[in-house]
Short mmCIF file of C-alpha atoms and ligand atoms in Angstrom, two decimals:
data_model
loop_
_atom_site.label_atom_id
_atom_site.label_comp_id
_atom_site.label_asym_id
_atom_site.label_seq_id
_atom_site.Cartn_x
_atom_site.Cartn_y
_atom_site.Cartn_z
CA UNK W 1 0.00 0.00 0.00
CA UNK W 2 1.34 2.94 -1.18
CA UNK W 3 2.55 5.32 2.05
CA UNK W 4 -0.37 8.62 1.08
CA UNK W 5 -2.97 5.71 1.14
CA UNK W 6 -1.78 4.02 4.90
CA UNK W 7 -1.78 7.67 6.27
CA UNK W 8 -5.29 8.42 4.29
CA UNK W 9 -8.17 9.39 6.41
CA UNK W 10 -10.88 6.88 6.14
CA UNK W 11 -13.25 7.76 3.98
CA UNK W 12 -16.42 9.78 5.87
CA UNK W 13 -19.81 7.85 5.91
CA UNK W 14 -21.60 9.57 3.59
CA UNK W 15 -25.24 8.60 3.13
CA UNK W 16 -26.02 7.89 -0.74
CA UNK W 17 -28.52 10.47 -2.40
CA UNK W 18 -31.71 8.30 -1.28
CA UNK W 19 -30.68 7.18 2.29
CA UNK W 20 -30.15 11.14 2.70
CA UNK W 21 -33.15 12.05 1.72
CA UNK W 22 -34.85 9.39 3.87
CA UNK W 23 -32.43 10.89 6.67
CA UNK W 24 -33.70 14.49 6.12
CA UNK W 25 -37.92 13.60 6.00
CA UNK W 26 -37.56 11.56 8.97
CA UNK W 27 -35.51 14.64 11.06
CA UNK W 28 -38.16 17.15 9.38
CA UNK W 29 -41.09 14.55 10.41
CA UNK W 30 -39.51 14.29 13.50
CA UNK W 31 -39.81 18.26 13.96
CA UNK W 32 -43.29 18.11 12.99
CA UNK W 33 -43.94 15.47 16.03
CA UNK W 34 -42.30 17.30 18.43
CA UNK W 35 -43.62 20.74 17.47
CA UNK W 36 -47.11 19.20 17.57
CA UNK W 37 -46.19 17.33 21.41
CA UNK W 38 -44.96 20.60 22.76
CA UNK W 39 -47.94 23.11 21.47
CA UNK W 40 -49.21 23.62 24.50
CA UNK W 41 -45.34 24.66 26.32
CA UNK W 42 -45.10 26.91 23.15
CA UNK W 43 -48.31 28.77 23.74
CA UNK W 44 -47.44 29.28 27.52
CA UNK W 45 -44.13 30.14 26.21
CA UNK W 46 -45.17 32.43 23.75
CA UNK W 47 -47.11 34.10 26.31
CA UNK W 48 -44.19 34.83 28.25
CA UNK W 49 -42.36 36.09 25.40
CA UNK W 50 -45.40 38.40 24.21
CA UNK W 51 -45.47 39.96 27.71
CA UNK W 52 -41.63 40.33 27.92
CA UNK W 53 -41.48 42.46 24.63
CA UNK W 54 -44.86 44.56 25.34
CA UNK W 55 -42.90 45.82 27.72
CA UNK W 56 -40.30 47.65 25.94
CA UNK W 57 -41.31 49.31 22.45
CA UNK W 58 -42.05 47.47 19.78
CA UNK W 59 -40.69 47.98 16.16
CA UNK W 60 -43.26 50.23 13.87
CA UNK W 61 -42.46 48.53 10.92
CA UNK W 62 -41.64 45.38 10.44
CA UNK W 63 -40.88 43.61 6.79
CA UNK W 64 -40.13 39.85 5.93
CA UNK W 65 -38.59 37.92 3.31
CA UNK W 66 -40.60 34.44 3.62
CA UNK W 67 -38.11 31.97 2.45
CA UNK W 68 -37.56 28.45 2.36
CA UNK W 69 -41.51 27.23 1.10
CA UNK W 70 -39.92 24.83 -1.45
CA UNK W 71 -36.92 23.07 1.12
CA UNK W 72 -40.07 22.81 3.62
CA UNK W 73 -41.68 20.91 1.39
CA UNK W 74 -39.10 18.63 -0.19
CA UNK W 75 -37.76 17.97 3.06
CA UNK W 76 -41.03 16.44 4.39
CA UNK W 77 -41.00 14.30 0.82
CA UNK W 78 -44.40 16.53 -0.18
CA UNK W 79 -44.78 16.35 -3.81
CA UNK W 80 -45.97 18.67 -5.74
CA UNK W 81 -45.05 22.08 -6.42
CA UNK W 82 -47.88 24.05 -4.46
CA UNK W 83 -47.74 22.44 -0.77
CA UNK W 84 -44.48 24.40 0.66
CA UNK W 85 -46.57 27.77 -1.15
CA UNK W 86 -49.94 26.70 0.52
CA UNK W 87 -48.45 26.67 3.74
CA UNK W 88 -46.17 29.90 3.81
CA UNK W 89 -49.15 31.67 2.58
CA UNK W 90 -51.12 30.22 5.19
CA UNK W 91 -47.78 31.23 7.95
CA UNK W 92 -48.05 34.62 6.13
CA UNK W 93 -51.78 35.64 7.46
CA UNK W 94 -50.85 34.40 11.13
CA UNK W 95 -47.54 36.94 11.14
CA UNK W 96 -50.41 39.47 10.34
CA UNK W 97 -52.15 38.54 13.62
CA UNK W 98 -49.11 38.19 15.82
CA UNK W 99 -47.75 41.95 14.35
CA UNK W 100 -51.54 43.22 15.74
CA UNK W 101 -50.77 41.86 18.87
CA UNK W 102 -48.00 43.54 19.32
CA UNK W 103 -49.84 46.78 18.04
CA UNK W 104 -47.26 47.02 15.17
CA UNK W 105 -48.37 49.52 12.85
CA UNK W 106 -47.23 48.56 9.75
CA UNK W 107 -45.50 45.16 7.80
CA UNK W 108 -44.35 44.30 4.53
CA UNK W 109 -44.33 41.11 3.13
CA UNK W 110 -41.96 39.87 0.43
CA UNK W 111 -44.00 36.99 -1.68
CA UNK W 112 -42.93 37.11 -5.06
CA UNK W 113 -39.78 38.97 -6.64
CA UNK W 114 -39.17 39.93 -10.16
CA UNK W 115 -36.69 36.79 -10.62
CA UNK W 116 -39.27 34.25 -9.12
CA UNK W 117 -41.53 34.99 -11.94
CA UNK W 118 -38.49 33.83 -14.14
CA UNK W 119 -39.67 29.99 -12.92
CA UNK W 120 -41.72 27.14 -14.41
CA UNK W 121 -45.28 28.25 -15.65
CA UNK W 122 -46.33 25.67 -13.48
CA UNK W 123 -44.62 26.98 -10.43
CA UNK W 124 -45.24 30.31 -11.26
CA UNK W 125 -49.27 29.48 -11.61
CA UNK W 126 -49.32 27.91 -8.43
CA UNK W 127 -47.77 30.96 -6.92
CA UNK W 128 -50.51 33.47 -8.55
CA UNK W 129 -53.56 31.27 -7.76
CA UNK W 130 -52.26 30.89 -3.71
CA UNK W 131 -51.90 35.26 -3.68
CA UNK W 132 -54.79 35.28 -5.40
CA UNK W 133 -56.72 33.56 -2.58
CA UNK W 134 -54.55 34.64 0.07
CA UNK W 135 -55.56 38.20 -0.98
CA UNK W 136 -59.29 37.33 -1.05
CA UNK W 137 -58.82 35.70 2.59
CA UNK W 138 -57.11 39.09 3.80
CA UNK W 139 -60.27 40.79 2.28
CA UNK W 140 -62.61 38.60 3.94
CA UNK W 141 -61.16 39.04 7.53
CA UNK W 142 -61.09 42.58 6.94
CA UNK W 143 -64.67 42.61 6.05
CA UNK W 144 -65.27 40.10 9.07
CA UNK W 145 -63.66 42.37 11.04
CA UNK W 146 -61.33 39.69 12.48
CA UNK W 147 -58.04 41.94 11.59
CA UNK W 148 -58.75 45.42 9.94
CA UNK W 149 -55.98 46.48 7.74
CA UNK W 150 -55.18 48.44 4.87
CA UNK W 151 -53.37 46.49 1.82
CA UNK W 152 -50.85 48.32 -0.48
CA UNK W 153 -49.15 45.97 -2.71
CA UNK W 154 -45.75 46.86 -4.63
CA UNK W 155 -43.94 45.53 -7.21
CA UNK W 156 -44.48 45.44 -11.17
CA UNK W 157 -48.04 44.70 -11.17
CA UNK W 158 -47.99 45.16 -14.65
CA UNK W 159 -45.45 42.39 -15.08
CA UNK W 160 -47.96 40.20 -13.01
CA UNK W 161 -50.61 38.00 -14.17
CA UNK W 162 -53.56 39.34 -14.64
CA UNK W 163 -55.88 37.03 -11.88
CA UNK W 164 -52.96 38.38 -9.23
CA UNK W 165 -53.24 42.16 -10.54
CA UNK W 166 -57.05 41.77 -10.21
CA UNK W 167 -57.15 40.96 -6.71
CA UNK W 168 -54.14 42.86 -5.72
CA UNK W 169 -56.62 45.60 -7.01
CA UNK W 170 -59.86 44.02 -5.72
CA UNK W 171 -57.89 43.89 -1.96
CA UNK W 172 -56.80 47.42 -2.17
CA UNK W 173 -59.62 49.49 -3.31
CA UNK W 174 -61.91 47.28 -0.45
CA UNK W 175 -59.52 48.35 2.22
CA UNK W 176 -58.20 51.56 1.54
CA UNK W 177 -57.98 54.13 4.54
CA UNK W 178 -58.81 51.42 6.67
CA UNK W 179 -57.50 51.56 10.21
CA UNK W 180 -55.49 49.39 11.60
CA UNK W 181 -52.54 47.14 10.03
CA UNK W 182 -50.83 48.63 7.34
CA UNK W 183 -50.07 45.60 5.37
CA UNK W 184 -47.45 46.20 2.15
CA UNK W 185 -47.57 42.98 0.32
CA UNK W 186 -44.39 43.23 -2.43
CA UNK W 187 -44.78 41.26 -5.50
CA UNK W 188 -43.26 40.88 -8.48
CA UNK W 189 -40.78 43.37 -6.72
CA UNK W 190 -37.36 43.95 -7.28
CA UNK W 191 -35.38 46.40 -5.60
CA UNK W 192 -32.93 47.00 -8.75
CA UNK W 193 -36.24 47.58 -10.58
CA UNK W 194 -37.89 49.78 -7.77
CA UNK W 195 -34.55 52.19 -7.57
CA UNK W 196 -34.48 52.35 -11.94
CA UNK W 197 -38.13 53.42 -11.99
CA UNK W 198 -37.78 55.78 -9.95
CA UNK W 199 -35.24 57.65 -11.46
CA UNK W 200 -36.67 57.58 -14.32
CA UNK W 201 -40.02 59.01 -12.92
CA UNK W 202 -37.69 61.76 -11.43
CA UNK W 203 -36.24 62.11 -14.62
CA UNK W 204 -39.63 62.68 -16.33
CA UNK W 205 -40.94 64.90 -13.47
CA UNK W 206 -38.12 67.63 -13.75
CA UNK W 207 -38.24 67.79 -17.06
CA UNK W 208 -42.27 68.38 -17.06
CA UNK W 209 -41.71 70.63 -14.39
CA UNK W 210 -39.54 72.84 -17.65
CA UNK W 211 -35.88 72.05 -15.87
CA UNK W 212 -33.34 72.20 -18.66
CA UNK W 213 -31.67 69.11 -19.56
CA UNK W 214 -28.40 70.55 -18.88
CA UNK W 215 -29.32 71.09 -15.09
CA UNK W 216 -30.72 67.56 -14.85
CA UNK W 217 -28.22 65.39 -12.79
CA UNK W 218 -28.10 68.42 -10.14
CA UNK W 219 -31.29 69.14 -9.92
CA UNK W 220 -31.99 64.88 -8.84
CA UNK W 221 -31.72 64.39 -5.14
CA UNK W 222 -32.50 61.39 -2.44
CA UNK W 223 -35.75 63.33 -1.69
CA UNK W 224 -37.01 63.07 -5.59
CA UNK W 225 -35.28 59.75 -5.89
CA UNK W 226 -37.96 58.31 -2.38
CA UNK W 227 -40.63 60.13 -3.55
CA UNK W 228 -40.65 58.19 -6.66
CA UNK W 229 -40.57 54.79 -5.02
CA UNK W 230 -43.29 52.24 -4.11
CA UNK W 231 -43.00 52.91 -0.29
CA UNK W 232 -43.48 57.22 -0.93
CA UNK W 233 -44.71 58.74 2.33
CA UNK W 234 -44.31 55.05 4.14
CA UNK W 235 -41.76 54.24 7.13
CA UNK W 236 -38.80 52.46 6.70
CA UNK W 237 -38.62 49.33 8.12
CA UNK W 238 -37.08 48.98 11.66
CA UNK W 239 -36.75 45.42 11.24
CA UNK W 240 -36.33 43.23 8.57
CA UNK W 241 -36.44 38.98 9.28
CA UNK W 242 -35.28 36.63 6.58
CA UNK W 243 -36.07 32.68 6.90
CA UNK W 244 -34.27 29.63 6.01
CA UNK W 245 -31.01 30.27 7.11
CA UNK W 246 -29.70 32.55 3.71
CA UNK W 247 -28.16 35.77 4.88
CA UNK W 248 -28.61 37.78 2.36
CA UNK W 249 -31.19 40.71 0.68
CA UNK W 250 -31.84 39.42 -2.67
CA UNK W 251 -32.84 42.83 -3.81
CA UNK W 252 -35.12 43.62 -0.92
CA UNK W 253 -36.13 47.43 0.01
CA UNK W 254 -32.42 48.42 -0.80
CA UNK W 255 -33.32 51.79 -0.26
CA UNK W 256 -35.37 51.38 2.42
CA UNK W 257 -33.19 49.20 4.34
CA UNK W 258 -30.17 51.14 5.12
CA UNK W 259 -30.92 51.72 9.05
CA UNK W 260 -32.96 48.87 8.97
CA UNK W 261 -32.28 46.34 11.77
CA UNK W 262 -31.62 42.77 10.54
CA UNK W 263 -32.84 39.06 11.75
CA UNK W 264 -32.25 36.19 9.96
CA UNK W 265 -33.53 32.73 11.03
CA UNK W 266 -32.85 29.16 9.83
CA UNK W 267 -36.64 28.19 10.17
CA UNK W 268 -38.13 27.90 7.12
CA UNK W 269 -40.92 30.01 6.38
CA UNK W 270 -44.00 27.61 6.66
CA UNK W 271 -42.23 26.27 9.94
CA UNK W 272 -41.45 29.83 11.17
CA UNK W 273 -43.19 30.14 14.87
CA UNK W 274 -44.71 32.88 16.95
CA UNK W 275 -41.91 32.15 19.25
CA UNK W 276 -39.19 32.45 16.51
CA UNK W 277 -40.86 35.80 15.60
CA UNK W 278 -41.20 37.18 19.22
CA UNK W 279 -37.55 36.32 19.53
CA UNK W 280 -37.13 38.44 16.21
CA UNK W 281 -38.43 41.31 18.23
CA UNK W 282 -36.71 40.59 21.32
CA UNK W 283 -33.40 40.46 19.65
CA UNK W 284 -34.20 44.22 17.83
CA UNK W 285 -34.95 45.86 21.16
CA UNK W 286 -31.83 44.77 22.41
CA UNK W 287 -30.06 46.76 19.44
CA UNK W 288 -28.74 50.36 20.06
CA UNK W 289 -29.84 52.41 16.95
CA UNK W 290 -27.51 55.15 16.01
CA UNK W 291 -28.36 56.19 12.22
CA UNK W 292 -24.70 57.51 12.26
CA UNK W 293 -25.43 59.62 15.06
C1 IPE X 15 -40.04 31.55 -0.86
O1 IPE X 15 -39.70 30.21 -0.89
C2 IPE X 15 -41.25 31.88 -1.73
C3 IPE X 15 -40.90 32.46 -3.04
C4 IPE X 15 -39.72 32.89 -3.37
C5 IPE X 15 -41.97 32.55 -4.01
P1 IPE X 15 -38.90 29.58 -2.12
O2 IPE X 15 -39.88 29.21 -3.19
O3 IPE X 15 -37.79 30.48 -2.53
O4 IPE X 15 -38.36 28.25 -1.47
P2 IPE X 15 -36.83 27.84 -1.30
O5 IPE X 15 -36.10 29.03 -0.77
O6 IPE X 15 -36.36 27.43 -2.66
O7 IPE X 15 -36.87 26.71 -0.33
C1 IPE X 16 -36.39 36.03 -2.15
O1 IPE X 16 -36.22 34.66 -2.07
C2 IPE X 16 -37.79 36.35 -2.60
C3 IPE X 16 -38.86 35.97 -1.68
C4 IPE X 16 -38.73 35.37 -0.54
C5 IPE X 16 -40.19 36.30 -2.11
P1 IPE X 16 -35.52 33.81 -3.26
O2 IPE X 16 -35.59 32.40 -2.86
O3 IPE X 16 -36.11 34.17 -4.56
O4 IPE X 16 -34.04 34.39 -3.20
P2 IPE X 16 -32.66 33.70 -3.53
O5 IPE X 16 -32.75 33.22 -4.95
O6 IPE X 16 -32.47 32.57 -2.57
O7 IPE X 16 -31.64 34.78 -3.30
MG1 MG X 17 -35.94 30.86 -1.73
#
């Protein structure tokens, strides 16, 4: 045996492709069961928690990137391409409750970006028809009165399907200058895309305000640049949470974001608790805010 082989570590165990993915459903299962077996400490718990962080002050805004729908799903062996959608959109309404419990005035929700409408049809038709009737839920609580809120969406909604425009419409127009939750719901957005559009609105709104061309680039500043954007006359968001584990903004609220406080979480999004997001808020109130200051 040659001497690099005799000093060789032995090879790692690693589990083929199937035995891995038998490995991963029966840890996620396992979750599930536990989860399930411990609802009742994790009510009493969240309790705690909810008390504990009413008692300092509570972000104003808070925005989310739901992540991680699809690696729910696979990793429980659901097939099918809606399931891990069905149940973040399902996770998305009860963030709405918890945020009104906390008398949080306003959240955005990230649900669709430019790029995801870049996937399969099929994908991207599952997506539209669970907004669709996520959106017509929101309505019908607000009309139940079980949550009022006011819906904005953002995003190119003229990039989106028609069905989703509709009832992005439909869902606006029924609760506009509601009281309550101010619910931003972004889709089909792109922060690249937001920031372009704007300057280009900016653009267009000097010049039909008669400023010469020449005095253009000068006459552009951050206050035309935000007035131009989806979020005009909105708060920034104090906190921003992203699920399943990535650390990163994939083009979220760039603007918006820059004394934003950040949370990210390895839950994924369907399996993201009311503990995990009172810990969210926990964790921001122990930040010291300086915006440069
Ligand atoms: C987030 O979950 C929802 C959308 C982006 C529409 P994903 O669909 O990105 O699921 P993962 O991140 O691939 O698990
Ligand atoms: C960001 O998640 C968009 C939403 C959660 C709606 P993605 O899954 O699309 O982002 P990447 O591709 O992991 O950066
Ligand atoms: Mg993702």
């Amino acid at each position: 045996m040659a001497r690099d082989e005799q000093h060789a570590a032995p090879p790692l165990a690693v589990p083929r492709p199937r035995a891995r993915a038998t490995l991963v459903r029966a840890r996620a299962l396992g979750r599930l069961a536990r989860d399930a077996a411990l609802a009742p400490v994790y009510r009493a718990y969240a309790a705690r928690l909810r008390s504990a962080v009413l008692a300092h002050p509570v972000p104003q805004h808070v925005a989310v990137i739901m992540d991680g729908n699809r690696r729910w799903a696979r990793e429980l062996g659901l097939r099918g391409i809606r399931s891990g959608h069905r149940h973040g959109a399902a996770r998305a309404i009860d963030v709405l409750d918890w945020c009104a419990a906390l008398g949080i005035r306003e959240v955005t929700l990230w649900a669709l970006s430019l790029e995801n409408l870049e996937r399969s049809a099929d994908e991207v038709e599952a997506i539209t028809e669970i907004a669709r009737e996520t959106l017509e839920a929101l309505a019908d609580r607000d009309r139940a009165h079980r949550l009022q809120m006011s819906l904005q969406v953002i995003g190119r909604r003229d990039l989106l399907p028609p069905r989703l425009r509709e009832a992005a419409e439909r869902g606006e127009n029924e609760t506009r200058g509601r009281p309550g939750l101010r619910v931003v719901l972004a889709l089909g957005y792109s922060g690249r895309d937001e920031l372009v559009e704007a300057a280009r609105a900016a653009v267009r709104s000097l010049l039909a305000e008669g400023t010469p061309p020449e005095a253009l680039a000068d006459a552009l500043d951050a206050g035309r640049l935000a007035d131009q954007l989806y979020t005009r006359g909105s708060s920034d968001p104090d906190l921003i949470i992203r699920t399943s584990g990535e650390v990163r903004l994939s083009g979220f609220l760039p603007w918006q974001s820059a004394y934003s406080e950040f949370y990210f979480c390895d839950a994924y999004w369907p399996a993201f608790r009311e503990i995990d997001f009172l810990r969210a808020i926990r964790t921001y109130q122990q930040r010291a805010r300086r915006f440069g200051r």
